């Protein structure tokens, strides 16, 4: 990439002159299995139908009579150990399918992040419920095979990041003796010019003691991604001369729906109730403010785009969230 075609051509000639064997293929059409299609309305469509076909074939859901699902997973049933259930029948290679789902999720399908990460945590002791859940996801992909992420660049928007957490959402009395079920889940998405560029659904590494603490940990984890990403985009903007010779300051808005987490992040000093997480999670406080270009904003829970990364959703809400994230 470069500020103009002449400079790109110059760099290509220098690479060839240096002895590198490269091929100039013109406009970008696909990248590592991701189809890239530019539409007349200015949108860019990213899809992976061939990878989805491989997943469906592995799951034996590639027939024409397969019924599609409208959500990636059930909103009423948590995926757990299911210790008392029947063993998984081994009708497909579970780990192979998870590997393909991971690549699909990270490339073009942010809408399946939550359930895909749930599957990735299962390494042994597979039960029939696990097989049923992954087939549910396969049926959802069956109905959305030709759609991925629709990018709609908007010049009026800089960087936006939505952050959310689910406080001990997988806890249940059946596994109360297992500390791992008490961990909370973080989810966030970073977009630039209205286009999603980074998203994550992951378990927190320590046990949060309250909803506020879980949200604050998620906020801190997301800031670890935001800060270096801003620096990278600032360097690119300067090289591409997007703002002439003036200094580039990329404005970033962080949307959080928990008042306690926002108050903790804005607090002048740490309190005795937050000192146990101070060293690990308070690092980003100096990066928030008008001088740095990062603003922390309260958002209504119903408008929290990152909610889809922390829990399963009912069909109506799932469709609404998917529209905000993936554009369809």
Coordinates of C-alpha atoms in Angstrom, one line a residue:
X1 CA 0.0 0.0 0.0
X2 CA 1.1 3.5 -0.7
X3 CA -0.1 7.1 -1.2
X4 CA -0.2 6.8 -4.9
X5 CA 0.3 4.2 -7.7
X6 CA 3.6 5.7 -8.8
X7 CA 5.2 5.1 -5.4
X8 CA 3.9 1.5 -5.3
X9 CA 5.4 0.9 -8.7
X10 CA 8.7 2.3 -7.5
X11 CA 8.8 0.0 -4.5
X12 CA 8.0 -3.0 -6.7
X13 CA 10.8 -2.2 -9.0
X14 CA 13.2 -1.8 -6.1
X15 CA 12.2 -5.2 -4.7
X16 CA 12.7 -6.9 -8.1
X17 CA 16.1 -5.1 -8.5
X18 CA 17.1 -6.5 -5.1
X19 CA 16.7 -10.0 -6.5
X20 CA 13.3 -10.9 -5.0
X21 CA 11.2 -13.2 -7.1
X22 CA 7.7 -11.5 -6.9
X23 CA 4.6 -11.6 -9.0
X24 CA 2.4 -8.5 -9.5
X25 CA -1.2 -9.7 -9.6
X26 CA -3.0 -6.4 -9.8
X27 CA -5.9 -5.6 -7.5
X28 CA -6.4 -7.7 -4.4
X29 CA -9.1 -10.3 -5.0
X30 CA -8.5 -12.8 -2.3
X31 CA -6.1 -13.2 0.6
X32 CA -5.4 -16.5 2.4
X33 CA -8.7 -18.0 1.4
X34 CA -10.8 -14.8 2.0
X35 CA -12.7 -13.6 -1.1
X36 CA -12.6 -9.8 -1.4
X37 CA -15.2 -8.2 -3.6
X38 CA -15.7 -4.5 -4.2
X39 CA -19.3 -3.4 -4.9
X40 CA -20.5 -0.5 -6.9
X41 CA -22.0 1.1 -3.8
X42 CA -18.5 1.4 -2.2
X43 CA -18.8 -1.5 0.1
X44 CA -16.3 -4.3 0.4
X45 CA -17.6 -7.9 0.9
X46 CA -15.3 -10.4 2.6
X47 CA -16.5 -14.1 2.4
X48 CA -15.1 -17.6 2.8
X49 CA -17.7 -19.9 1.2
X50 CA -15.1 -22.6 0.3
X51 CA -13.9 -22.9 3.9
X52 CA -17.6 -23.1 5.1
X53 CA -18.1 -25.9 2.5
X54 CA -15.2 -27.9 4.0
X55 CA -16.7 -27.5 7.5
X56 CA -20.1 -28.6 6.3
X57 CA -18.6 -31.6 4.6
X58 CA -16.7 -32.6 7.8
X59 CA -20.0 -32.3 9.7
X60 CA -21.9 -34.2 7.0
X61 CA -24.2 -31.2 6.6
X62 CA -23.5 -30.6 2.9
X63 CA -26.7 -32.1 1.7
X64 CA -29.6 -30.1 0.1
X65 CA -32.1 -31.3 2.7
X66 CA -30.2 -29.8 5.7
X67 CA -32.3 -27.3 7.8
X68 CA -30.5 -24.0 8.6
X69 CA -30.5 -22.3 12.0
X70 CA -30.9 -18.6 12.5
X71 CA -28.4 -18.3 15.4
X72 CA -24.9 -19.7 15.9
X73 CA -25.9 -21.4 19.2
X74 CA -28.7 -21.9 21.6
X75 CA -29.4 -18.9 23.9
X76 CA -30.9 -21.1 26.6
X77 CA -28.3 -23.8 27.1
X78 CA -24.8 -23.3 28.3
X79 CA -22.0 -25.5 27.0
X80 CA -20.4 -27.4 29.9
X81 CA -18.8 -30.7 30.7
X82 CA -22.1 -32.7 30.6
X83 CA -20.3 -35.3 32.7
X84 CA -23.4 -37.5 33.1
X85 CA -24.2 -37.6 29.4
X86 CA -23.4 -40.0 26.6
X87 CA -20.0 -40.0 24.9
X88 CA -19.5 -38.1 21.6
X89 CA -20.0 -40.6 18.8
X90 CA -16.9 -39.5 16.9
X91 CA -18.8 -39.0 13.7
X92 CA -16.4 -36.2 12.7
X93 CA -12.9 -35.0 13.7
X94 CA -13.8 -32.5 16.4
X95 CA -10.4 -30.8 16.6
X96 CA -10.0 -30.4 12.9
X97 CA -13.4 -28.7 12.6
X98 CA -12.5 -26.4 15.5
X99 CA -9.3 -25.4 13.7
X100 CA -11.3 -24.4 10.6
X101 CA -13.9 -22.6 12.7
X102 CA -11.2 -20.6 14.4
X103 CA -9.8 -19.3 11.1
X104 CA -13.2 -18.5 9.8
X105 CA -14.2 -16.6 12.9
X106 CA -10.9 -14.6 13.0
X107 CA -11.1 -13.7 9.3
X108 CA -14.7 -12.8 8.4
X109 CA -17.2 -14.1 10.9
X110 CA -17.2 -12.2 14.1
X111 CA -20.8 -13.3 14.7
X112 CA -19.6 -16.8 15.7
X113 CA -16.7 -15.8 18.0
X114 CA -18.5 -16.6 21.3
X115 CA -19.5 -20.2 20.5
X116 CA -16.3 -20.9 18.6
X117 CA -14.2 -20.0 21.6
X118 CA -16.5 -22.2 23.7
X119 CA -15.7 -25.1 21.5
X120 CA -12.0 -24.4 21.5
X121 CA -11.9 -24.8 25.2
X122 CA -13.0 -28.4 24.9
X123 CA -10.0 -30.7 24.5
X124 CA -11.2 -34.0 26.0
X125 CA -14.2 -35.7 27.5
X126 CA -16.4 -34.9 24.5
X127 CA -20.1 -35.6 25.0
X128 CA -23.0 -35.8 22.6
X129 CA -24.1 -32.3 23.6
X130 CA -20.8 -31.0 22.2
X131 CA -21.4 -32.7 18.9
X132 CA -25.0 -31.4 18.8
X133 CA -23.8 -27.8 19.5
X134 CA -21.2 -27.8 16.8
X135 CA -23.7 -29.2 14.3
X136 CA -26.1 -26.4 15.3
X137 CA -23.3 -23.9 14.4
X138 CA -22.8 -25.8 11.1
X139 CA -26.5 -25.4 10.3
X140 CA -26.2 -21.7 11.0
X141 CA -23.2 -21.5 8.6
X142 CA -25.2 -23.5 6.0
X143 CA -27.8 -20.7 5.9
X144 CA -25.2 -17.9 5.7
X145 CA -22.6 -19.6 3.5
X146 CA -22.3 -16.7 1.0
X147 CA -22.1 -13.9 3.5
X148 CA -19.2 -12.8 5.7
X149 CA -18.4 -9.2 6.6
X150 CA -19.5 -6.2 4.7
X151 CA -17.2 -3.2 5.1
X152 CA -18.8 0.2 4.7
X153 CA -16.1 2.8 5.1
X154 CA -17.2 6.1 6.6
X155 CA -14.9 9.1 6.5
X156 CA -16.6 10.7 9.5
X157 CA -15.6 8.0 12.0
X158 CA -12.2 7.4 13.5
X159 CA -11.5 4.4 15.8
X160 CA -14.3 3.0 18.0
X161 CA -14.1 0.2 20.4
X162 CA -16.9 -1.6 22.2
X163 CA -16.1 -3.5 25.4
X164 CA -18.3 -5.9 27.4
X165 CA -17.9 -8.7 30.0
X166 CA -20.1 -11.5 31.3
X167 CA -19.5 -11.9 35.0
X168 CA -19.0 -15.6 35.8
X169 CA -21.5 -16.5 33.1
X170 CA -20.5 -20.2 32.9
X171 CA -20.9 -20.8 36.7
X172 CA -23.3 -23.5 37.7
X173 CA -23.8 -25.6 40.9
X174 CA -23.0 -28.8 39.0
X175 CA -19.3 -27.8 38.7
X176 CA -19.0 -25.4 41.7
X177 CA -15.9 -27.2 42.8
X178 CA -14.1 -26.3 39.6
X179 CA -12.7 -22.8 39.8
X180 CA -12.6 -22.4 36.0
X181 CA -16.4 -22.0 35.8
X182 CA -16.1 -18.9 38.0
X183 CA -14.0 -17.0 35.4
X184 CA -15.7 -14.2 33.5
X185 CA -15.7 -13.6 29.8
X186 CA -14.3 -10.5 28.0
X187 CA -15.5 -9.4 24.6
X188 CA -14.5 -6.4 22.4
X189 CA -14.4 -5.1 18.9
X190 CA -12.3 -2.4 17.4
X191 CA -13.4 -0.6 14.2
X192 CA -11.8 2.1 12.1
X193 CA -13.8 4.3 9.7
X194 CA -16.8 2.1 10.6
X195 CA -15.0 -1.1 9.5
X196 CA -14.2 -3.8 12.1
X197 CA -10.5 -4.7 12.2
X198 CA -10.1 -6.6 15.5
X199 CA -12.5 -8.6 17.7
X200 CA -12.1 -11.0 20.6
X201 CA -14.1 -13.3 22.8
X202 CA -12.0 -14.8 25.6
X203 CA -12.0 -16.0 29.2
X204 CA -10.4 -13.8 31.8
X205 CA -7.3 -15.3 33.5
X206 CA -8.3 -14.5 37.1
X207 CA -11.6 -14.6 39.0
X208 CA -13.3 -11.2 39.1
X209 CA -15.1 -10.4 42.4
X210 CA -17.9 -8.4 40.9
X211 CA -19.5 -7.3 37.7
X212 CA -17.7 -4.0 37.9
X213 CA -14.3 -5.7 38.3
X214 CA -15.1 -8.1 35.3
X215 CA -16.0 -5.1 33.1
X216 CA -12.9 -3.2 34.2
X217 CA -10.6 -6.2 33.4
X218 CA -12.3 -6.5 30.0
X219 CA -11.7 -2.7 29.5
X220 CA -8.0 -3.0 30.4
X221 CA -7.5 -6.1 28.1
X222 CA -9.2 -4.2 25.2
X223 CA -6.9 -1.2 25.8
X224 CA -3.9 -3.5 25.3
X225 CA -5.1 -4.0 21.7
X226 CA -6.3 -0.5 21.1
X227 CA -3.1 1.4 22.1
X228 CA -0.6 -0.4 19.8
X229 CA -3.3 -0.5 17.0
X230 CA -3.6 3.3 17.2
X231 CA 0.2 3.7 16.9
X232 CA 0.3 1.5 13.9
X233 CA -2.5 3.4 12.2
X234 CA -0.9 6.7 13.1
X235 CA 2.3 5.5 11.4
X236 CA 0.4 4.4 8.3
X237 CA -1.5 7.7 8.1
X238 CA 1.7 9.6 8.3
X239 CA 3.3 7.6 5.5
X240 CA 0.3 7.7 3.3
X241 CA 0.1 11.5 3.9
X242 CA -3.6 11.3 4.6
X243 CA -3.5 14.6 6.5
X244 CA -0.7 16.4 4.6
X245 CA 2.2 17.6 6.8
X246 CA 0.1 18.1 9.9
X247 CA 0.5 15.8 12.9
X248 CA -1.8 12.8 12.9
X249 CA -4.0 12.2 16.0
X250 CA -6.4 9.4 15.6
X251 CA -9.4 10.0 17.8
X252 CA -10.6 6.8 19.6
X253 CA -13.9 6.4 21.4
X254 CA -14.2 3.5 23.9
X255 CA -17.8 2.5 24.6
X256 CA -18.5 0.8 28.0
X257 CA -21.9 0.1 29.5
X258 CA -20.9 -0.3 33.2
X259 CA -20.8 2.9 35.3
X260 CA -18.5 1.3 38.0
X261 CA -15.9 0.3 35.4
X262 CA -16.0 3.8 33.9
X263 CA -15.7 5.5 37.3
X264 CA -12.8 3.2 38.3
X265 CA -11.0 4.0 35.0
X266 CA -11.5 7.8 35.5
X267 CA -10.6 7.8 39.2
X268 CA -7.7 10.1 40.2
X269 CA -6.2 7.4 42.4
X270 CA -6.6 3.8 43.2
X271 CA -8.7 2.7 46.2
X272 CA -8.1 -0.1 48.7
X273 CA -10.9 -2.0 47.0
X274 CA -9.1 -2.0 43.6
X275 CA -5.5 -2.3 44.7
X276 CA -5.4 -6.0 44.1
X277 CA -5.8 -5.5 40.4
X278 CA -3.9 -2.2 40.2
X279 CA -0.6 -3.3 38.9
X280 CA -1.9 -5.5 36.1
X281 CA -4.9 -3.5 34.9
X282 CA -4.5 0.2 35.7
X283 CA -1.7 0.8 33.2
X284 CA -4.0 2.4 30.6
X285 CA -5.3 5.3 32.8
X286 CA -2.7 7.7 31.5
X287 CA -3.8 7.0 27.9
X288 CA -7.3 8.3 28.5
X289 CA -7.9 12.0 28.0
X290 CA -8.2 14.8 25.4
X291 CA -4.5 15.1 24.9
X292 CA -4.1 11.4 23.9
X293 CA -7.2 11.3 21.8
X294 CA -8.8 8.4 23.7
X295 CA -12.3 9.1 25.2
X296 CA -14.2 6.7 27.5
X297 CA -17.9 7.0 26.9
X298 CA -20.9 5.4 28.7
X299 CA -23.2 3.5 26.3
X300 CA -26.6 1.9 26.9
X301 CA -26.5 -1.9 27.3
X302 CA -29.0 -2.3 24.4
X303 CA -26.5 -0.5 22.1
X304 CA -23.4 -2.5 23.3
X305 CA -22.1 -4.2 20.1
X306 CA -19.7 -6.3 22.1
X307 CA -22.5 -8.1 23.9
X308 CA -22.5 -10.8 21.2
X309 CA -19.0 -11.8 22.2
X310 CA -19.9 -12.7 25.8
X311 CA -23.0 -14.8 25.6
X312 CA -25.5 -16.6 23.4
X313 CA -28.4 -14.6 22.1
X314 CA -32.0 -15.0 21.1
X315 CA -32.7 -14.8 17.3
X316 CA -34.1 -11.2 17.3
X317 CA -31.1 -9.8 19.2
X318 CA -28.6 -11.9 17.4
X319 CA -29.8 -10.5 14.0
X320 CA -29.7 -7.0 15.3
X321 CA -26.1 -7.4 16.7
X322 CA -25.0 -9.1 13.5
X323 CA -26.2 -6.2 11.4
X324 CA -24.1 -3.8 13.5
X325 CA -21.0 -6.0 13.3
X326 CA -21.1 -7.7 10.0
X327 CA -23.3 -5.4 8.0
X328 CA -26.1 -7.9 7.1

